[in-house]
Short mmCIF file of C-alpha atoms in Angstrom, two decimals:
data_model
loop_
_atom_site.label_atom_id
_atom_site.label_comp_id
_atom_site.label_asym_id
_atom_site.label_seq_id
_atom_site.Cartn_x
_atom_site.Cartn_y
_atom_site.Cartn_z
CA VAL A 26 0.00 0.00 0.00
CA ALA A 27 1.31 3.44 -0.93
CA ASN A 28 -0.12 6.37 1.01
CA ALA A 29 0.34 10.13 1.11
CA GLY A 30 -2.02 12.20 3.25
CA ASP A 31 -4.72 11.30 5.73
CA CYS A 32 -6.61 8.65 3.80
CA ARG A 33 -6.08 5.27 5.41
CA ALA A 34 -5.88 1.58 4.50
CA VAL A 35 -6.88 -0.94 7.17
CA LEU A 36 -6.65 -4.72 6.77
CA GLY A 37 -9.37 -6.94 8.26
CA VAL A 38 -7.91 -10.23 9.56
CA VAL A 39 -10.62 -12.72 10.51
CA ARG A 40 -10.26 -15.62 12.94
CA SER A 41 -12.58 -17.95 14.82
CA SER A 42 -13.09 -17.42 18.55
CA GLY A 43 -13.14 -21.16 19.11
CA ASP A 44 -16.30 -21.04 21.24
CA ALA A 45 -19.27 -21.27 18.92
CA GLY A 46 -17.28 -20.63 15.77
CA GLU A 47 -17.94 -16.92 16.14
CA LEU A 48 -15.80 -14.83 13.82
CA ILE A 49 -13.58 -12.12 15.26
CA VAL A 50 -11.82 -9.51 13.17
CA ASP A 51 -8.55 -7.76 13.99
CA SER A 52 -7.55 -4.51 12.32
CA ILE A 53 -4.06 -3.92 10.99
CA ALA A 54 -3.17 -0.41 9.84
CA MET A 55 -1.51 -0.63 6.43
CA SER A 56 -0.80 3.09 6.25
CA ARG A 57 -0.13 5.99 8.56
CA ASP A 58 -1.74 9.39 8.56
CA HIS A 59 0.58 12.20 7.52
CA ARG A 60 -0.75 14.73 9.98
CA LEU A 61 1.21 17.29 11.90
CA ASP A 62 0.84 15.61 15.28
CA ASP A 63 3.55 13.24 13.96
CA GLU A 64 6.94 14.59 15.07
CA GLU A 65 8.73 13.00 12.09
CA GLU A 66 6.45 14.84 9.68
CA VAL A 67 6.91 18.16 11.49
CA ALA A 68 10.70 17.67 11.39
CA ARG A 69 10.54 16.91 7.65
CA VAL A 70 8.53 20.08 6.96
CA GLN A 71 10.93 22.17 9.06
CA SER A 72 13.99 20.64 7.39
CA MET A 73 12.65 21.97 4.06
CA GLY A 74 12.37 25.49 5.49
CA GLY A 75 8.66 25.35 6.28
CA PHE A 76 6.82 25.88 9.53
CA VAL A 77 3.79 24.49 11.33
CA LEU A 78 1.28 26.67 13.13
CA HIS A 79 -2.23 26.53 14.54
CA ARG A 80 -4.44 28.71 12.35
CA TYR A 81 -7.39 30.68 13.72
CA GLY A 82 -7.16 28.95 17.09
CA SER A 83 -8.56 25.75 15.57
CA GLY A 84 -6.13 23.57 17.50
CA ILE A 85 -5.24 21.81 14.25
CA PRO A 86 -1.60 22.27 13.26
CA ARG A 87 -1.11 23.24 9.60
CA VAL A 88 1.82 23.47 7.19
CA MET A 89 2.51 27.19 6.66
CA GLY A 90 -0.78 27.79 8.52
CA VAL A 91 -2.76 26.33 5.59
CA LEU A 92 -2.82 22.55 5.14
CA ALA A 93 -3.50 19.97 7.88
CA VAL A 94 -1.49 17.18 6.19
CA SER A 95 2.22 17.05 5.43
CA ARG A 96 1.95 14.79 2.37
CA ALA A 97 -0.59 15.21 -0.40
CA LEU A 98 -1.14 15.16 -4.15
CA GLY A 99 -1.51 18.67 -5.52
CA ASP A 100 -1.11 21.72 -3.27
CA ALA A 101 1.68 23.02 -5.53
CA SER A 102 1.86 26.33 -3.66
CA LEU A 103 3.08 24.46 -0.57
CA LYS A 104 5.90 22.55 -2.27
CA PRO A 105 8.54 21.61 -1.10
CA TYR A 106 7.08 21.59 2.44
CA VAL A 107 4.24 19.28 1.44
CA THR A 108 5.42 16.31 -0.57
CA ALA A 109 3.59 13.70 -2.63
CA GLU A 110 6.20 11.07 -1.75
CA PRO A 111 4.21 8.19 -0.23
CA ASP A 112 4.97 5.81 2.58
CA ILE A 113 4.91 2.26 1.22
CA SER A 114 4.06 -0.80 3.29
CA LEU A 115 4.15 -4.45 2.30
CA ILE A 116 2.28 -7.18 4.14
CA ALA A 117 2.56 -10.85 3.18
CA ARG A 118 -0.76 -12.26 1.94
CA ALA A 119 -2.59 -14.84 4.13
CA ASP A 120 -6.00 -16.53 3.89
CA GLU A 121 -7.16 -14.90 7.16
CA GLN A 122 -6.94 -11.49 5.50
CA TRP A 123 -10.49 -11.04 4.27
CA PHE A 124 -10.64 -7.39 3.23
CA ILE A 125 -9.05 -3.96 3.13
CA VAL A 126 -10.95 -0.79 4.00
CA LEU A 127 -9.66 2.27 2.09
CA ALA A 128 -11.21 5.54 3.18
CA THR A 129 -10.78 9.28 3.50
CA ASP A 130 -10.47 11.04 6.83
CA GLY A 131 -14.20 11.75 6.74
CA LEU A 132 -14.61 8.15 7.89
CA TRP A 133 -11.58 7.93 10.19
CA ASP A 134 -12.53 11.13 12.03
CA VAL A 135 -15.58 9.32 13.45
CA PHE A 136 -14.71 5.59 13.21
CA SER A 137 -11.74 3.78 14.75
CA ASN A 138 -9.95 1.13 12.70
CA GLU A 139 -11.55 -1.55 14.89
CA GLU A 140 -15.07 -0.16 14.50
CA ALA A 141 -14.71 0.00 10.72
CA VAL A 142 -13.50 -3.58 10.26
CA ASN A 143 -16.21 -4.91 12.60
CA PHE A 144 -18.83 -3.00 10.61
CA ILE A 145 -17.57 -4.48 7.32
CA LEU A 146 -17.28 -8.02 8.73
CA ALA A 147 -20.95 -7.87 9.74
CA HIS A 148 -21.89 -7.03 6.14
CA MET A 149 -19.69 -9.83 4.79
CA ILE A 150 -21.30 -12.36 7.13
CA GLU A 151 -24.73 -11.18 5.96
CA GLY A 152 -23.55 -11.87 2.40
CA ALA A 153 -23.51 -8.23 1.31
CA PRO A 154 -19.87 -7.09 1.15
CA ASP A 155 -20.68 -4.84 -1.81
CA CYS A 156 -23.09 -2.86 0.38
CA GLY A 157 -20.62 -2.49 3.24
CA ALA A 158 -18.70 0.47 1.85
CA ARG A 159 -21.82 2.52 1.14
CA ALA A 160 -23.33 1.63 4.53
CA LEU A 161 -20.09 2.54 6.33
CA ALA A 162 -19.94 5.94 4.60
CA HIS A 163 -23.58 6.57 5.52
CA ALA A 164 -22.89 5.58 9.15
CA ALA A 165 -19.97 8.05 9.27
CA PHE A 166 -22.30 10.80 8.04
CA LYS A 167 -24.87 9.88 10.69
CA ARG A 168 -22.12 10.07 13.34
CA GLY A 169 -21.59 13.69 12.35
CA SER A 170 -18.58 13.60 10.05
CA THR A 171 -18.14 17.05 8.53
CA ASP A 172 -15.43 16.12 6.01
CA ASN A 173 -15.77 14.38 2.64
CA ILE A 174 -16.42 10.64 3.06
CA SER A 175 -15.22 8.10 0.49
CA VAL A 176 -15.00 4.40 1.34
CA MET A 177 -13.85 1.41 -0.71
CA VAL A 178 -13.74 -2.20 0.49
CA ILE A 179 -11.53 -4.70 -1.31
CA ASP A 180 -12.67 -8.31 -0.80
CA LEU A 181 -9.53 -10.45 -0.54
CA ARG A 182 -11.21 -13.82 -0.04
CA ARG A 183 -10.08 -16.27 -2.70
CA GLY A 184 -12.55 -16.65 -5.53
CA ARG A 185 -14.54 -13.62 -4.40
CA GLY A 186 -12.61 -10.46 -5.28
#
């Protein structure tokens, strides 16, 4: 997974609880958010001659007082402080890995990784994985997300995706 910004990829790893064959899902973050509460990202911005400040008392640190992420596509006026260079993570494939949730921060602002993968697992068990992404985005809206919400679910089960 290659990532630049505050969109996130989360892997759903499913296992049996052993009791009544109940399925349990673990979440594994496949990306990291490039926000300015990350000291490495602040140091990178500063090493390029940029600065981070809290604009309008919002409490959200921003590159040059403008952008809340330190890596992004576009934002040419903030180069070289904001870079499009992604972090890349590799995870070996295993049968227990059922799905990946890819989503914008509009989801992650109101759902934890664990909540999102549990939500999607419930839709997969019901036999409707294709409806899970839309339902998860709608649930984020109902929880009060004020940012754009885009969600994609990749079904990794063999013979399904």
